[in-house]
Amino acid sequence: MFWQSLDAFLTRIRPRREALSLGLDGLMIFLAWQATYLFRLGFERWISARPSYDGWVIAGLVALYLLSLWLFKVPKGMWRFSGFGEVQRVTLACAAAGIVGAVIILMAQLQAVPRAVLALHPVFSIIGLAMMRLAYRMLYEHLRARINGRATETHRALILGAGQAGRLLVAGIQHQGWTVVGWLDDDQAKQDSRVAGIPVLGSLSEVERFAELHGITHIIVAMPSADVSKRRQVLDLAGKTGLPVLTVPSSAELMAGSKVDQLRDIQPEDLLGREPVQLDEAGISECLNDKVVLITGAGGSIGSELCRQVARYGPSRIVLYEMSEFALYTIEQELSEKFPRIPLVRLVGDVKDLEHLRYTFSKYKPQIVFHAAAYKHVPLMEVDNAWACLRNNTLGTLHACTAAAEHGVERFVLISTDKAVNPTNVMGATKRAAELVISHMASQGHSTKFMAVRFGNVLGSSGSVIPKFKEQIAKGGPVTVTHPDITRYFMTIPEAARLVVQAAVIGESGQVLILDMGEPVKILDLARDMIRLAGRDSANIRIEFSGLRPGEKLFEELLADSDSTVPTGIARLRIACLAQQSDEVERLLGLLELAKSSLASQNKLVHEELARVGLGYLWAKGAA
């Protein structure tokens, strides 16, 4: 109990650290003057031999020494971390003050002050000040050892948010090498109180001051139930400290099974996320429950999350259709562990193989199909892989639609992209062509409802900018941004997948549903935020501009100029009313007949034909 009380007392007085340091240093300098006289004159004469003006001399010396200590920033040092650097500053300050003091006394012809005392006083002062600091450090480390079982503090944390999540967090981490110094919270009722035995130091806006004052090494944000705007505001305040910022899982992560004491780094979705989407859970359940669902590209970033979301609604079977053996194995293992009662069909398959698709649809009879298989890396697809991109993204969509129509699938949902709007690259043009395939199939009178869902960049998806930035920051930079003005729309993978599932329920044949992406995000600002919240300094990790890559736009769009949208019953979903392109479909189908050839030498032809089809492609203007 004594050690906890002492720790609480030291925490309370820490805001007055600099004033207390100067006061104790002044006392030690005074005592060093007395010890110097005692050492020089002995017990018999150390009082009687002093001149009458000795009091004024010591007062002046104390003031001079304190001024020197302040100029050398000694009071800003933290005694519990005292070491060679601190002793070095004390030595320099005392030596400077001793020399200046001796010169002043000699010039004032104060002959009664012994010269040996003037020479020895700085030495005694250095010894006294250094011993005082080292003694405090020994006491503090002993205190920590009695409380935590270890003398050193690897992590000193401020926790933002003194609520229930914070209390559970403290209970879980205090015996894992963490020292929680205090709370910051805006609740006035909690100010100047103690929560779980730890003081509430002040409000959230004071995080920079308290971080510097208490030698904090980490900031922890423990506000999982706060709304997104409040959470972003708090993260911004924490990031200004320049320290590593950690957080507890969000409310959605806690609902998914994460524990509150599982600290994690700040993710970009914490900065860019939005309020949770309110879905028509009953409608989704009715659409998916006890149905056979087939997902192409099931091992990809979007496809795998679609698998997780679909599994929540109890389908009778999920058919995982994936070209990559490893990606298929990974998602199959995860689903088997999390949803052991849902039968899985694991197929290594290629959407370019129409006969295998027909066999798959005939054997497993899927009722709902999510078509997520696609090549999506813009620069990689631009030149040498254009033919492969057309075959996979557009011909593959035609094949999947054909098999779905032939076998009476209820709903077919294509995952499209904002790059399909006024496309300036092969990837975007092939996805726009895939939307035209959906439009064509919807007009053929099939019982299947064909629809597409269009959205922008997905945070953390394979090949996206976020993992690249993380890797570059971990290596110490530089962080590469293509252009200072480039912007992108972003949403999280789970949000995108949930809205795709919702679109499957409410969409009608031939529709392209647009996911509300919010405001576009400047990539340069995103890079700076990620550097700052990693506890790194932008002065040490530089940002380099590499220039726009082939086919890359500065600004992405979700709608063409001639298109418009109408709302749906779901706030983040709108239906695009697309301008009709009557001749494009026929020319596209002719191109796809040609695409059934696997000749890789046709890359240049892809550019020419996509332009001729009239997809708003740059090559139509001779840019190729």
Steps between C-alpha positions, in 0.01 A plus 500: 500500500789735582651464154169564323449810715850622420442440129172694518677787679777515241240504222312788664809718540637429152319795337718725721814310409709792374423727795572220748822416318622859525402519866684181594799601290516836677491322837778263390719791378452670839596179684800455269622847607476395866677170428778683319563730800493197729748314281733803476490640857397206718233486772665762722507790250243420223248737659714753685748569220238616253471863400192701597387518138510120450118484492486739205773307321323165528167655397662644189674171420178300538322736259792482255511119512124472451520733200777287351305178562196653332705614198640148462139363526590281797157541671330349193681173554311207652675378810372144464695474174814672628823377347820624344327763288332656801823501704679659205250790486524548879881509477501760224245719680684488834841559340368803312329639809808434718732682265270800458435514877871485588580778250227724643613443859864568416414812303291623792810449721316289754832383646349320799348227284760219493636428152487126567128528573444675167695225321338205680137618510424408134644151560288446813196634316550259210537207738192601701274563200606179324460286814154647562385402152653154507351437844157593367545264207596215734195571715272516197626173353459332838146638516424363154644162594278483810189591301557328165758237583762663275726800539485632146207651315487388140173683429361809670149564374235768510153359438249720320154407625433401863196286422422132540725398210791688657448333838495155340810592302693604811410176674641307206826687428635617837685172547638491147772763543269801468492788745180697464583852620152646475174553316383787284126545464264786415239390755503775766371257763821298468744790531733492805378149586656154480372224274627148575753662735646719222456880499297683238752769410294724274307531174578340165624828352787503753660182369811673363574676831457192715691277257804726528458555874487132594752355256230305318611242241159394362153651465207256522157593369236303693176632355349215294142622532574859394353608168733517202541880499589506872741211455673677211527818707661312789740319268603834353575637847698188588695516174622852576712365787732328255478182709382155388121487528321175582131426533265239635284313250200688362148407605462297180823312574387435857173357369702279266685347795804722560598564863521852636860456617618398151674825419570570134656773290282768348374384163407730212138388537504657847569833328282453194218284631142622519195429707386133477257426222148405610416199286175321431606196701164326461504547123858375469424198715197416287709531184799291618375266773495137393615596145795373300734797445786494251780759525757536224837639605414366846856533628550865404465804724133564417413139423626369833312766695186418302546140612514613865196725467293243311586229754341711778157451340499121499516392134450130434834491316774735380679416178848655507621552143859622487793477257774529767550179693655680798226764520235227481672303778526809721133599485388137525698453821359818652139422414534142622618629838249784542195339337550124540134417432490657153596253223771633268579404143859592417566529130814606321340658196553767236210718384651495149414128487133500397465122497625466856262776610211319334598177673528678836160671466338177385639293787460741794203706376585836660210739557702815577828587322747772599750553220813650659765335280699769322843640426510844661857636511485793257867545391562124483209448262573800281735373231635147501199348677219684324382188317497296821309780675233508229461123508479477876297811586260515205493160332505337845194706595321394180579134571380521861181679389440242227533208741277679753227565242511144366453351846233732639702691759275741693742792535838580345702790647809637325757685713598804293719805569507878477773457237226384262375861481655692209780240498854607414661159545457141390383380838227764524390445140470125546289551812278749317468238228402248769221738607383504137493121508270519803278748317490274194415185699224685686339592169485140373195397704675257734342418834830589668527854636833643384639805682830672573632682806751779449733640768848648543819395676472258787727555800754224546410304188784323323700735281349811658696801621450433873710182536766664285517806727521278811791308354683817398452660845625183672816518288556864593381643169484657260123487452413532133194693383437530128379863503446766772139559387385142439179400680309175539174377648547251782290261702581203721486144369221394742292809414538435128408133537194574717369748249561258214292240685230760559507597131434138407175517695355825368652519150297435188620357171714734294570743781838634605494581869739765628645482849523838671874547553477825693757770425815420299820479702824671404767228487772742617301578817446127557874436475577778749240371746637145481856624565386713794285233666783248470691728737742598226612846397432621147840670517661155526267314263481705186222487242604470137281567195549233235266634231172362368523145371373391156123536482470654847260788570543784746134477601271199486128528427201289598276633222554625148379850414197363316397265782283565804382304804182441695491406868415162647370406843861458619681825575833406338358339187376681190391372162683640200290605203755444227493660158412245235772373267306313234783419260768427759366161606503352150855616437602374842358154436699486179813594692430227756467242225850602399609489866423128517835462332777481761760677285704727725624686192165677478584763766510789252174382347330527839585869519370564150182297536405636841534846352292402199229356725463854632559465875631856539847351478801728455627301206195617306676836483824348378668501843636152439 
